[in-house]
Tab-separated table of C-alpha atoms in Angstrom:
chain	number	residue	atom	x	y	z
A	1	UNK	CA	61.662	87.031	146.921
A	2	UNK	CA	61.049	83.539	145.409
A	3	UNK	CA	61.647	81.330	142.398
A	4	UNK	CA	60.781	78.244	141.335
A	5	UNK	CA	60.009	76.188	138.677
A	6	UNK	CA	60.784	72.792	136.972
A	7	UNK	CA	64.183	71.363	136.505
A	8	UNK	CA	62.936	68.289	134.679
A	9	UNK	CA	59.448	68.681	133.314
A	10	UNK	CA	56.708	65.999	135.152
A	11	UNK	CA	59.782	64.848	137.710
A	12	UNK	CA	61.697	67.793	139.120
A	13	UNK	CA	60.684	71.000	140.729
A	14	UNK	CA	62.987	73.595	142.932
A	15	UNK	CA	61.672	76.680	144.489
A	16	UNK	CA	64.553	79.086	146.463
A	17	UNK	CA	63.518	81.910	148.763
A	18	UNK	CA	65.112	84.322	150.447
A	19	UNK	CA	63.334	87.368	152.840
A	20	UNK	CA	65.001	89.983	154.869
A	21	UNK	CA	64.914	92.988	157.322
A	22	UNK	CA	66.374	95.875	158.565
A	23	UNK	CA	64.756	97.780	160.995
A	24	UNK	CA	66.109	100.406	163.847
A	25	UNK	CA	64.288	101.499	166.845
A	26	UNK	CA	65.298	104.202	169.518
A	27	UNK	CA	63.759	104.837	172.761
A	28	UNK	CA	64.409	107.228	175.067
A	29	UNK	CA	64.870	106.379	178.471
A	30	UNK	CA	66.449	108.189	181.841
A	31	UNK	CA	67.493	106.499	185.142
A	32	UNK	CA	69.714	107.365	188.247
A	33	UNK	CA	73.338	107.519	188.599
A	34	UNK	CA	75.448	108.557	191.468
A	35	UNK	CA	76.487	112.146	191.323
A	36	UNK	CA	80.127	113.158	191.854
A	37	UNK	CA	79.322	113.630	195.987
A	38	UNK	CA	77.924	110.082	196.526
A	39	UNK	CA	80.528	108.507	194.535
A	40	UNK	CA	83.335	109.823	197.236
A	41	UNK	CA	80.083	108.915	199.921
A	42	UNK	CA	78.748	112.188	200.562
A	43	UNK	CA	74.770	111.356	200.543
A	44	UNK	CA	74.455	114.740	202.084
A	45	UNK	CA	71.654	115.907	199.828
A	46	UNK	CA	69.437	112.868	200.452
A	47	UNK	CA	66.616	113.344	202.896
A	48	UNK	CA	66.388	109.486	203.490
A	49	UNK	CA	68.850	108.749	206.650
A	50	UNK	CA	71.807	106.535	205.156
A	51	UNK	CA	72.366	104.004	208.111
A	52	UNK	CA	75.368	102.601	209.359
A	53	UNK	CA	75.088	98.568	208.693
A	54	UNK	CA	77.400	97.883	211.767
A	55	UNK	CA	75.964	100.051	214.413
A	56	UNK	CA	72.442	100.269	212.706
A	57	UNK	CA	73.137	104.687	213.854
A	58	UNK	CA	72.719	107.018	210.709
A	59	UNK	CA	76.025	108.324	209.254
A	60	UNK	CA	76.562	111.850	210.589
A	61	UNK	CA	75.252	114.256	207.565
A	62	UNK	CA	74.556	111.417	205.269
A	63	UNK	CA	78.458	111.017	204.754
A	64	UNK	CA	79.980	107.785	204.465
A	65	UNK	CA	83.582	107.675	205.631
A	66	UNK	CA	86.299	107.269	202.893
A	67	UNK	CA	87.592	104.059	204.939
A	68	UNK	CA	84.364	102.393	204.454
A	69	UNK	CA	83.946	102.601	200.860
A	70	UNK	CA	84.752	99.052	199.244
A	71	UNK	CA	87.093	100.008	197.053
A	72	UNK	CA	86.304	97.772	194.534
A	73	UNK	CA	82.443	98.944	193.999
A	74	UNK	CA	84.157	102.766	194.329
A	75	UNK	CA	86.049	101.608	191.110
A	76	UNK	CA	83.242	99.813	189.015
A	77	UNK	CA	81.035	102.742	189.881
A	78	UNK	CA	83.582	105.180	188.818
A	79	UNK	CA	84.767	102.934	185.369
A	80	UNK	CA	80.989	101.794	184.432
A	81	UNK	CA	78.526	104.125	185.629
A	82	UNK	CA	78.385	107.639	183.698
A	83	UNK	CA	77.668	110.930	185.139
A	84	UNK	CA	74.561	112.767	185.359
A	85	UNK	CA	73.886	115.007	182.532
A	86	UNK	CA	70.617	116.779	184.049
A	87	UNK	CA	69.218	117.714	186.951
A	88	UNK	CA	66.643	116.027	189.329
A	89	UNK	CA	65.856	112.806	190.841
A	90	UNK	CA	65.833	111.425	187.056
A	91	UNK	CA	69.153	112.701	186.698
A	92	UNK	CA	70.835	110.473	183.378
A	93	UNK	CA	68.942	110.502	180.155
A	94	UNK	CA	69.805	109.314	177.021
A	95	UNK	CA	68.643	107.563	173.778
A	96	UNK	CA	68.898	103.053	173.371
A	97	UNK	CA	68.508	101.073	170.130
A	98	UNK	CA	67.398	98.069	169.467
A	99	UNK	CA	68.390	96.923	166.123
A	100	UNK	CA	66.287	94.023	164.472
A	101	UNK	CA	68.445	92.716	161.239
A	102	UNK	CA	66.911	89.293	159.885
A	103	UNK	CA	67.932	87.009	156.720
A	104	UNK	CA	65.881	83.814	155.937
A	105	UNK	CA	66.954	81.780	153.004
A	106	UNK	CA	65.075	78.549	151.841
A	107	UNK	CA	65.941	75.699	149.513
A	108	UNK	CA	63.350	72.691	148.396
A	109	UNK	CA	62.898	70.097	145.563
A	110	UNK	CA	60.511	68.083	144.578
A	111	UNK	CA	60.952	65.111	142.725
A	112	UNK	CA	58.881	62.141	141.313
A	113	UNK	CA	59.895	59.045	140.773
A	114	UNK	CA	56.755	57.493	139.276
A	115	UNK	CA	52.961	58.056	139.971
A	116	UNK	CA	53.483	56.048	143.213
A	117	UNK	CA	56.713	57.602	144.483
A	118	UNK	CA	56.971	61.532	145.469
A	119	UNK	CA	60.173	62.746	147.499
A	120	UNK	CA	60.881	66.466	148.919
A	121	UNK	CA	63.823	67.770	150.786
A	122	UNK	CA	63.927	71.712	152.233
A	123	UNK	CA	67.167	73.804	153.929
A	124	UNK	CA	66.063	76.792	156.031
A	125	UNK	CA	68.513	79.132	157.217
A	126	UNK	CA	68.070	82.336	159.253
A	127	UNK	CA	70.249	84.610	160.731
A	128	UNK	CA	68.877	87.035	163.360
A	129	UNK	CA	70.713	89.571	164.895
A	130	UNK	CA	69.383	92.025	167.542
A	131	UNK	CA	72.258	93.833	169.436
A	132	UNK	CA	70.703	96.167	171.971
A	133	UNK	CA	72.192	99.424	172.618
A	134	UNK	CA	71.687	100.751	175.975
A	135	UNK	CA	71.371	104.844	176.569
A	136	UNK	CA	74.271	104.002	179.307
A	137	UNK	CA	76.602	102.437	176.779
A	138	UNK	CA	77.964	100.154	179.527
A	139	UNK	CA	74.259	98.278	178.778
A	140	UNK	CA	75.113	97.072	175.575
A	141	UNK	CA	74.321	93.360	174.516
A	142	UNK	CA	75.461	92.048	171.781
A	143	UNK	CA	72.133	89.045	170.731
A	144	UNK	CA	72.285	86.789	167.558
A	145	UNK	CA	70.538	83.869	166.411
A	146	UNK	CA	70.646	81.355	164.141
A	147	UNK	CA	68.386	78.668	163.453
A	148	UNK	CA	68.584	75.848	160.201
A	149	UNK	CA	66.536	73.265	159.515
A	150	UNK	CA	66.227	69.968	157.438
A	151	UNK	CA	63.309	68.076	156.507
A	152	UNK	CA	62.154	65.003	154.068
A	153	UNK	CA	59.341	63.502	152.961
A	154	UNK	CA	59.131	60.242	150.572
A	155	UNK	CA	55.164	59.165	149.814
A	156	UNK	CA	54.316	55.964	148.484
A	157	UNK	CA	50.761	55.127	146.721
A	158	UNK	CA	49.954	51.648	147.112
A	159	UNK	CA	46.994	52.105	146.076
A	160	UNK	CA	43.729	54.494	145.359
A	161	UNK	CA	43.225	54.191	149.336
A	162	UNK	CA	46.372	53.276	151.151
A	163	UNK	CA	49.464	55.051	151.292
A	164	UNK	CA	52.550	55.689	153.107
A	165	UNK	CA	54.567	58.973	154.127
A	166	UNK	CA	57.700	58.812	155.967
A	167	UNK	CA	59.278	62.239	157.250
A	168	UNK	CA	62.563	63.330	158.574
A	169	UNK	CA	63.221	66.948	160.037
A	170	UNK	CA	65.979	67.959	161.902
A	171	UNK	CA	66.495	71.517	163.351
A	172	UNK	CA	69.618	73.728	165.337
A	173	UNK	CA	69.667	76.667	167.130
A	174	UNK	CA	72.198	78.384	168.495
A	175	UNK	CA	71.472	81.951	170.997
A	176	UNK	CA	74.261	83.699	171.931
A	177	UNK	CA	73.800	86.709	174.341
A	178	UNK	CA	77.473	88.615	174.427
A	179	UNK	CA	78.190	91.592	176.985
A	180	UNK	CA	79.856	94.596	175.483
A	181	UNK	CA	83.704	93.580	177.452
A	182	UNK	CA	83.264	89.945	175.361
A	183	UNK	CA	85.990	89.943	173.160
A	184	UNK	CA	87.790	92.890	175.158
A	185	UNK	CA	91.346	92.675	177.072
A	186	UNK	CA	88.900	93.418	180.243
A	187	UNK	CA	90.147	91.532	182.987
A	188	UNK	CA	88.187	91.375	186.613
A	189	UNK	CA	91.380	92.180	188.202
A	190	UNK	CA	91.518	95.339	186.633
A	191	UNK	CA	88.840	96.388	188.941
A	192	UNK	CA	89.499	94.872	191.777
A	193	UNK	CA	88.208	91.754	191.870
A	194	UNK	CA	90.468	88.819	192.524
């Protein structure tokens, strides 16, 4: 939406606008996670030869040894991934969203000060926020934007063929890209990491 109109008639003009959105979009989506037997290193129903990185021999019926899982990717495995929920090489599937909320306000005068003197001033704002919501919820980003801006113009006739126009603008933005544990007690030690 948008108004304007004169403040002082012949001298003074505003106009204010303001637009937003709302939209919501899902996609479906699958991936791989580890099943219950490869998270305790039993690769057993892989074809593919899981090989030993210190001997460069293929672990005896795909199993990994308990002693040589690092205990620390056992835990964020076990704390961030989820289990399958179907069967097949494909075997997590789930639905994201991507939410797309928008506000955009505006603000400008116009003002004369004589036939030879014309000044305007504008304040954008806008406020975009597109958290992303991953079908593993571990995925999910929290994304917002804002961006303002500030501009002004002052024209001077000096006469029917020369003038003058100075401007000013100034703009900010600010991104910030959040993970879902921002703002959590999460703590790296509480999975093993030190």
């Amino acid at each position: 939406g948008v108004l304007s109109g004169p403040i002082k008639k012949d001298k003074a003009f505003f106009m204010v606008g303001y637009e937003g959105m709302r939209a919501t979009k899902q996609i479906g989506s699958s991936g791989i996670v580890p099943t219950p037997a490869e998270r305790q290193g039993n690769f057993s129903a892989l074809s593919t030869p899981i090989v030993d990185p210190l001997t460069g021999t293929p672990f005896p019926n795909n199993i990994i040894p308990q002693n040589r899982l690092d205990p620390v990717s056992v835990n964020l495995i076990n704390t961030y991934e989820p289990l399958p929920n179907r069967p097949g090489d494909l075997n997590f599937a789930g639905v994201g969203r991507v939410d797309n909320n928008q506000d955009q306000a505006l603000v400008r005068i116009d003002y004369r000060f004589s036939e030879r003197d014309q000044v305007f001033g504008h304040y954008i704002y806008q406020d975009l926020s597109f958290p992303q919501f991953d079908f593993n919820p571990v995925f999910i980003a929290e994304r917002e934007f804002r961006n303002q801006s500030v501009a002004l113009q002052h024209v001077h006739t000096f006469n029917p063929t020369t003038l003058n126009e100075i401007r000013f603008g100034y703009q900010r933005g600010n991104r910030t890209q959040l993970s879902s544990l921002e703002g959590t007690n999460f703590k790296q030690e509480d999975i093993g990491i030190h």
